[in-house]
PDB file of N, CA, C and O in Angstrom:
ATOM      1  N   MET A 196    -120.219  39.838 -28.528  1.00  0.00           N
ATOM      2  CA  MET A 196    -120.572  40.927 -29.564  1.00  0.00           C
ATOM      3  C   MET A 196    -120.772  40.264 -30.933  1.00  0.00           C
ATOM      4  O   MET A 196    -121.608  40.732 -31.569  1.00  0.00           O
ATOM      5  N   LEU A 197    -120.085  39.296 -31.153  1.00  0.00           N
ATOM      6  CA  LEU A 197    -120.236  38.545 -32.495  1.00  0.00           C
ATOM      7  C   LEU A 197    -121.524  37.735 -32.439  1.00  0.00           C
ATOM      8  O   LEU A 197    -122.222  37.599 -33.429  1.00  0.00           O
ATOM      9  N   ARG A 198    -122.039  37.251 -31.322  1.00  0.00           N
ATOM     10  CA  ARG A 198    -123.386  36.708 -31.212  1.00  0.00           C
ATOM     11  C   ARG A 198    -124.426  37.579 -31.476  1.00  0.00           C
ATOM     12  O   ARG A 198    -125.400  37.213 -32.212  1.00  0.00           O
ATOM     13  N   TRP A 199    -124.370  38.832 -31.300  1.00  0.00           N
ATOM     14  CA  TRP A 199    -125.434  39.804 -31.397  1.00  0.00           C
ATOM     15  C   TRP A 199    -125.395  40.118 -33.068  1.00  0.00           C
ATOM     16  O   TRP A 199    -126.395  40.172 -33.633  1.00  0.00           O
ATOM     17  N   THR A 200    -124.307  40.078 -33.721  1.00  0.00           N
ATOM     18  CA  THR A 200    -124.090  40.258 -35.049  1.00  0.00           C
ATOM     19  C   THR A 200    -124.883  39.172 -35.863  1.00  0.00           C
ATOM     20  O   THR A 200    -125.773  39.208 -36.793  1.00  0.00           O
ATOM     21  N   ILE A 201    -124.594  37.827 -35.164  1.00  0.00           N
ATOM     22  CA  ILE A 201    -125.150  36.599 -35.956  1.00  0.00           C
ATOM     23  C   ILE A 201    -126.633  36.662 -35.777  1.00  0.00           C
ATOM     24  O   ILE A 201    -127.480  36.378 -36.622  1.00  0.00           O
ATOM     25  N   ILE A 202    -127.209  37.101 -34.567  1.00  0.00           N
ATOM     26  CA  ILE A 202    -128.591  37.192 -34.412  1.00  0.00           C
ATOM     27  C   ILE A 202    -129.282  38.212 -35.233  1.00  0.00           C
ATOM     28  O   ILE A 202    -130.336  37.942 -35.833  1.00  0.00           O
ATOM     29  N   PHE A 203    -128.792  39.419 -35.299  1.00  0.00           N
ATOM     30  CA  PHE A 203    -129.373  40.359 -36.286  1.00  0.00           C
ATOM     31  C   PHE A 203    -129.400  39.982 -37.772  1.00  0.00           C
ATOM     32  O   PHE A 203    -130.177  40.331 -38.553  1.00  0.00           O
ATOM     33  N   LEU A 204    -128.214  39.114 -38.054  1.00  0.00           N
ATOM     34  CA  LEU A 204    -128.184  38.685 -39.517  1.00  0.00           C
ATOM     35  C   LEU A 204    -129.245  37.648 -39.740  1.00  0.00           C
ATOM     36  O   LEU A 204    -129.821  37.611 -40.835  1.00  0.00           O
ATOM     37  N   VAL A 205    -129.592  36.720 -38.626  1.00  0.00           N
ATOM     38  CA  VAL A 205    -130.827  35.734 -38.861  1.00  0.00           C
ATOM     39  C   VAL A 205    -132.058  36.487 -38.968  1.00  0.00           C
ATOM     40  O   VAL A 205    -132.760  36.155 -39.715  1.00  0.00           O
ATOM     41  N   ILE A 206    -132.173  37.546 -38.191  1.00  0.00           N
ATOM     42  CA  ILE A 206    -133.412  38.344 -38.189  1.00  0.00           C
ATOM     43  C   ILE A 206    -133.501  39.031 -39.478  1.00  0.00           C
ATOM     44  O   ILE A 206    -134.754  38.984 -40.096  1.00  0.00           O
ATOM     45  N   ALA A 207    -132.403  39.428 -40.108  1.00  0.00           N
ATOM     46  CA  ALA A 207    -132.594  40.102 -41.438  1.00  0.00           C
ATOM     47  C   ALA A 207    -133.019  38.935 -42.632  1.00  0.00           C
ATOM     48  O   ALA A 207    -133.866  39.185 -43.531  1.00  0.00           O
ATOM     49  N   LEU A 208    -132.350  37.672 -42.547  1.00  0.00           N
ATOM     50  CA  LEU A 208    -132.611  36.900 -43.241  1.00  0.00           C
ATOM     51  C   LEU A 208    -134.100  36.264 -43.335  1.00  0.00           C
ATOM     52  O   LEU A 208    -134.703  36.028 -44.346  1.00  0.00           O
ATOM     53  N   VAL A 209    -134.531  36.092 -42.104  1.00  0.00           N
ATOM     54  CA  VAL A 209    -136.006  35.634 -41.934  1.00  0.00           C
ATOM     55  C   VAL A 209    -136.912  36.783 -42.486  1.00  0.00           C
ATOM     56  O   VAL A 209    -138.020  36.433 -43.028  1.00  0.00           O
ATOM     57  N   ALA A 210    -136.662  38.006 -42.185  1.00  0.00           N
ATOM     58  CA  ALA A 210    -137.583  39.040 -42.599  1.00  0.00           C
ATOM     59  C   ALA A 210    -137.318  39.183 -44.037  1.00  0.00           C
ATOM     60  O   ALA A 210    -138.440  39.502 -44.716  1.00  0.00           O
ATOM     61  N   ALA A 211    -136.184  38.813 -44.733  1.00  0.00           N
ATOM     62  CA  ALA A 211    -136.228  38.889 -46.200  1.00  0.00           C
ATOM     63  C   ALA A 211    -137.061  37.708 -46.919  1.00  0.00           C
ATOM     64  O   ALA A 211    -137.629  38.040 -47.731  1.00  0.00           O
ATOM     65  N   ILE A 212    -137.038  36.687 -46.047  1.00  0.00           N
ATOM     66  CA  ILE A 212    -137.804  35.439 -46.611  1.00  0.00           C
ATOM     67  C   ILE A 212    -139.319  35.908 -46.661  1.00  0.00           C
ATOM     68  O   ILE A 212    -140.044  35.549 -47.612  1.00  0.00           O
ATOM     69  N   PHE A 213    -139.725  36.447 -45.498  1.00  0.00           N
ATOM     70  CA  PHE A 213    -141.236  36.859 -45.410  1.00  0.00           C
ATOM     71  C   PHE A 213    -141.650  38.162 -45.913  1.00  0.00           C
ATOM     72  O   PHE A 213    -142.879  38.461 -45.966  1.00  0.00           O
ATOM     73  N   GLY A 214    -140.800  38.953 -46.508  1.00  0.00           N
ATOM     74  CA  GLY A 214    -140.935  40.068 -47.412  1.00  0.00           C
ATOM     75  C   GLY A 214    -141.133  41.288 -46.518  1.00  0.00           C
ATOM     76  O   GLY A 214    -141.549  42.243 -46.915  1.00  0.00           O
ATOM     77  N   PHE A 215    -140.595  41.269 -45.224  1.00  0.00           N
ATOM     78  CA  PHE A 215    -140.555  42.456 -44.367  1.00  0.00           C
ATOM     79  C   PHE A 215    -139.271  43.376 -44.816  1.00  0.00           C
ATOM     80  O   PHE A 215    -138.296  43.247 -44.040  1.00  0.00           O
ATOM     81  N   THR A 216    -139.430  44.064 -45.822  1.00  0.00           N
ATOM     82  CA  THR A 216    -138.008  44.651 -46.361  1.00  0.00           C
ATOM     83  C   THR A 216    -137.685  45.806 -45.233  1.00  0.00           C
ATOM     84  O   THR A 216    -136.378  45.930 -45.116  1.00  0.00           O
ATOM     85  N   GLY A 217    -138.493  46.486 -44.608  1.00  0.00           N
ATOM     86  CA  GLY A 217    -138.042  47.531 -43.720  1.00  0.00           C
ATOM     87  C   GLY A 217    -137.401  46.941 -42.479  1.00  0.00           C
ATOM     88  O   GLY A 217    -136.110  47.465 -42.072  1.00  0.00           O
ATOM     89  N   VAL A 218    -137.713  45.753 -41.838  1.00  0.00           N
ATOM     90  CA  VAL A 218    -137.187  45.162 -40.892  1.00  0.00           C
ATOM     91  C   VAL A 218    -135.827  44.507 -41.319  1.00  0.00           C
ATOM     92  O   VAL A 218    -134.760  44.556 -40.674  1.00  0.00           O
ATOM     93  N   MET A 219    -135.897  43.787 -42.574  1.00  0.00           N
ATOM     94  CA  MET A 219    -134.651  43.363 -43.116  1.00  0.00           C
ATOM     95  C   MET A 219    -133.529  44.434 -43.201  1.00  0.00           C
ATOM     96  O   MET A 219    -132.387  44.150 -42.873  1.00  0.00           O
ATOM     97  N   VAL A 220    -133.884  45.469 -43.749  1.00  0.00           N
ATOM     98  CA  VAL A 220    -132.835  46.518 -43.833  1.00  0.00           C
ATOM     99  C   VAL A 220    -132.352  47.053 -42.615  1.00  0.00           C
ATOM    100  O   VAL A 220    -130.932  47.261 -42.497  1.00  0.00           O
ATOM    101  N   ALA A 221    -133.134  47.286 -41.522  1.00  0.00           N
ATOM    102  CA  ALA A 221    -132.745  47.737 -40.172  1.00  0.00           C
ATOM    103  C   ALA A 221    -131.785  46.682 -39.672  1.00  0.00           C
ATOM    104  O   ALA A 221    -130.708  47.047 -39.096  1.00  0.00           O
ATOM    105  N   ALA A 222    -132.266  45.417 -39.556  1.00  0.00           N
ATOM    106  CA  ALA A 222    -131.536  44.418 -38.860  1.00  0.00           C
ATOM    107  C   ALA A 222    -130.164  44.124 -39.622  1.00  0.00           C
ATOM    108  O   ALA A 222    -129.265  43.940 -39.055  1.00  0.00           O
ATOM    109  N   ALA A 223    -130.073  44.194 -41.011  1.00  0.00           N
ATOM    110  CA  ALA A 223    -128.907  43.981 -41.758  1.00  0.00           C
ATOM    111  C   ALA A 223    -127.903  45.332 -41.313  1.00  0.00           C
ATOM    112  O   ALA A 223    -126.728  45.136 -41.199  1.00  0.00           O
ATOM    113  N   GLY A 224    -128.465  46.401 -41.234  1.00  0.00           N
ATOM    114  CA  GLY A 224    -127.658  47.569 -40.882  1.00  0.00           C
ATOM    115  C   GLY A 224    -127.012  47.429 -39.621  1.00  0.00           C
ATOM    116  O   GLY A 224    -125.862  47.709 -39.285  1.00  0.00           O
ATOM    117  N   ILE A 225    -127.825  46.965 -38.536  1.00  0.00           N
ATOM    118  CA  ILE A 225    -127.357  46.847 -37.292  1.00  0.00           C
ATOM    119  C   ILE A 225    -126.282  45.984 -37.285  1.00  0.00           C
ATOM    120  O   ILE A 225    -125.421  45.878 -36.635  1.00  0.00           O
ATOM    121  N   ALA A 226    -126.393  44.660 -37.919  1.00  0.00           N
ATOM    122  CA  ALA A 226    -125.545  43.607 -37.923  1.00  0.00           C
ATOM    123  C   ALA A 226    -124.263  44.131 -38.452  1.00  0.00           C
ATOM    124  O   ALA A 226    -123.191  43.650 -38.018  1.00  0.00           O
ATOM    125  N   LYS A 227    -124.258  45.119 -39.477  1.00  0.00           N
ATOM    126  CA  LYS A 227    -123.218  45.291 -40.136  1.00  0.00           C
ATOM    127  C   LYS A 227    -122.326  46.349 -39.196  1.00  0.00           C
ATOM    128  O   LYS A 227    -120.992  46.221 -39.264  1.00  0.00           O
ATOM    129  N   VAL A 228    -122.977  47.172 -38.576  1.00  0.00           N
ATOM    130  CA  VAL A 228    -122.320  48.070 -37.447  1.00  0.00           C
ATOM    131  C   VAL A 228    -121.752  47.401 -36.321  1.00  0.00           C
ATOM    132  O   VAL A 228    -120.554  47.501 -36.023  1.00  0.00           O
ATOM    133  N   ILE A 229    -122.409  46.424 -35.837  1.00  0.00           N
ATOM    134  CA  ILE A 229    -121.892  45.724 -34.768  1.00  0.00           C
ATOM    135  C   ILE A 229    -120.644  44.936 -35.157  1.00  0.00           C
ATOM    136  O   ILE A 229    -119.661  44.753 -34.604  1.00  0.00           O
ATOM    137  N   PHE A 230    -120.763  44.235 -36.395  1.00  0.00           N
ATOM    138  CA  PHE A 230    -119.636  43.449 -36.913  1.00  0.00           C
ATOM    139  C   PHE A 230    -118.340  44.334 -37.145  1.00  0.00           C
ATOM    140  O   PHE A 230    -117.250  43.856 -36.875  1.00  0.00           O
ATOM    141  N   THR A 231    -118.696  45.630 -37.622  1.00  0.00           N
ATOM    142  CA  THR A 231    -117.495  46.487 -37.798  1.00  0.00           C
ATOM    143  C   THR A 231    -116.837  46.836 -36.492  1.00  0.00           C
ATOM    144  O   THR A 231    -115.602  46.871 -36.250  1.00  0.00           O
ATOM    145  N   ILE A 232    -117.682  47.070 -35.438  1.00  0.00           N
ATOM    146  CA  ILE A 232    -117.049  47.336 -34.085  1.00  0.00           C
ATOM    147  C   ILE A 232    -116.416  46.303 -33.517  1.00  0.00           C
ATOM    148  O   ILE A 232    -115.271  46.294 -33.004  1.00  0.00           O
ATOM    149  N   PHE A 233    -117.009  45.063 -33.828  1.00  0.00           N
ATOM    150  CA  PHE A 233    -116.222  43.843 -33.476  1.00  0.00           C
ATOM    151  C   PHE A 233    -114.903  43.666 -33.805  1.00  0.00           C
ATOM    152  O   PHE A 233    -113.924  43.233 -33.340  1.00  0.00           O
ATOM    153  N   VAL A 234    -114.901  43.822 -35.224  1.00  0.00           N
ATOM    154  CA  VAL A 234    -113.457  43.717 -35.812  1.00  0.00           C
ATOM    155  C   VAL A 234    -112.470  44.707 -35.402  1.00  0.00           C
ATOM    156  O   VAL A 234    -111.325  44.433 -35.245  1.00  0.00           O
ATOM    157  N   ILE A 235    -112.879  46.054 -35.252  1.00  0.00           N
ATOM    158  CA  ILE A 235    -112.078  47.021 -34.827  1.00  0.00           C
ATOM    159  C   ILE A 235    -111.609  46.708 -33.486  1.00  0.00           C
ATOM    160  O   ILE A 235    -110.313  46.820 -33.111  1.00  0.00           O
ATOM    161  N   LEU A 236    -112.349  46.363 -32.420  1.00  0.00           N
ATOM    162  CA  LEU A 236    -111.951  45.894 -31.037  1.00  0.00           C
ATOM    163  C   LEU A 236    -111.069  44.720 -31.141  1.00  0.00           C
ATOM    164  O   LEU A 236    -110.234  44.715 -30.447  1.00  0.00           O
ATOM    165  N   PHE A 237    -111.338  43.642 -32.007  1.00  0.00           N
ATOM    166  CA  PHE A 237    -110.465  42.642 -31.935  1.00  0.00           C
ATOM    167  C   PHE A 237    -108.998  43.041 -32.543  1.00  0.00           C
ATOM    168  O   PHE A 237    -108.018  42.653 -31.995  1.00  0.00           O
ATOM    169  N   LEU A 238    -108.993  43.886 -33.509  1.00  0.00           N
ATOM    170  CA  LEU A 238    -107.573  44.317 -34.191  1.00  0.00           C
ATOM    171  C   LEU A 238    -106.950  45.125 -33.080  1.00  0.00           C
ATOM    172  O   LEU A 238    -105.703  44.939 -32.976  1.00  0.00           O
ATOM    173  N   LEU A 239    -107.578  45.972 -32.163  1.00  0.00           N
ATOM    174  CA  LEU A 239    -107.088  46.985 -31.296  1.00  0.00           C
ATOM    175  C   LEU A 239    -106.537  45.861 -30.122  1.00  0.00           C
ATOM    176  O   LEU A 239    -105.545  46.122 -29.534  1.00  0.00           O
ATOM    177  N   SER A 240    -107.273  44.893 -29.747  1.00  0.00           N
ATOM    178  CA  SER A 240    -106.776  44.066 -28.816  1.00  0.00           C
ATOM    179  C   SER A 240    -105.455  43.148 -29.084  1.00  0.00           C
ATOM    180  O   SER A 240    -104.843  42.852 -28.339  1.00  0.00           O
ATOM    181  N   LEU A 241    -105.443  42.795 -30.518  1.00  0.00           N
ATOM    182  CA  LEU A 241    -104.222  42.206 -30.999  1.00  0.00           C
ATOM    183  C   LEU A 241    -103.106  43.100 -30.804  1.00  0.00           C
ATOM    184  O   LEU A 241    -102.063  42.620 -30.564  1.00  0.00           O
ATOM    185  N   ILE A 242    -103.289  44.374 -31.334  1.00  0.00           N
ATOM    186  CA  ILE A 242    -102.123  45.200 -31.281  1.00  0.00           C
ATOM    187  C   ILE A 242    -101.666  45.734 -29.903  1.00  0.00           C
ATOM    188  O   ILE A 242    -100.520  45.622 -29.721  1.00  0.00           O
ATOM    189  N   PHE A 243    -102.519  46.183 -29.045  1.00  0.00           N
ATOM    190  CA  PHE A 243    -102.225  46.666 -27.788  1.00  0.00           C
ATOM    191  C   PHE A 243    -102.249  45.554 -26.691  1.00  0.00           C
ATOM    192  O   PHE A 243    -101.618  45.715 -25.595  1.00  0.00           O
ATOM    193  N   GLY A 244    -102.536  44.228 -27.031  1.00  0.00           N
ATOM    194  CA  GLY A 244    -102.650  43.292 -25.950  1.00  0.00           C
ATOM    195  C   GLY A 244    -101.406  42.565 -25.933  1.00  0.00           C
ATOM    196  O   GLY A 244    -101.212  41.512 -25.031  1.00  0.00           O
ATOM    197  N   ARG A 245    -100.340  42.771 -26.737  1.00  0.00           N
ATOM    198  CA  ARG A 245     -99.209  42.011 -26.662  1.00  0.00           C
ATOM    199  C   ARG A 245     -98.290  42.405 -25.382  1.00  0.00           C
ATOM    200  O   ARG A 245     -98.117  43.653 -25.110  1.00  0.00           O
ATOM    201  N   LYS A 246     -97.734  41.453 -24.776  1.00  0.00           N
ATOM    202  CA  LYS A 246     -97.004  41.819 -23.736  1.00  0.00           C
ATOM    203  C   LYS A 246     -95.442  41.579 -23.996  1.00  0.00           C
ATOM    204  O   LYS A 246     -95.116  40.625 -24.637  1.00  0.00           O
ATOM    205  N   LYS A 247     -94.553  42.670 -23.689  1.00  0.00           N
ATOM    206  CA  LYS A 247     -93.402  42.441 -24.051  1.00  0.00           C
ATOM    207  C   LYS A 247     -92.496  41.775 -22.880  1.00  0.00           C
ATOM    208  O   LYS A 247     -92.827  41.940 -21.632  1.00  0.00           O
ATOM    209  N   LEU A 248     -91.610  40.952 -23.250  1.00  0.00           N
ATOM    210  CA  LEU A 248     -90.989  39.993 -22.152  1.00  0.00           C
ATOM    211  C   LEU A 248     -89.737  40.712 -21.717  1.00  0.00           C
ATOM    212  O   LEU A 248     -89.041  41.448 -22.331  1.00  0.00           O
TER     213      LEU A 248
END
């Protein structure tokens, strides 16, 4: 999932360099949403993934 975030971030940066503002905003928004989901799932796996001995 983190790979998709980086891909959309690179797309947003390339689009910003070439002046495609619509594509840049969309790709940056998608990257932000995917990164947020990744962080939430990571934190949940840390909390609920602990095994009691």
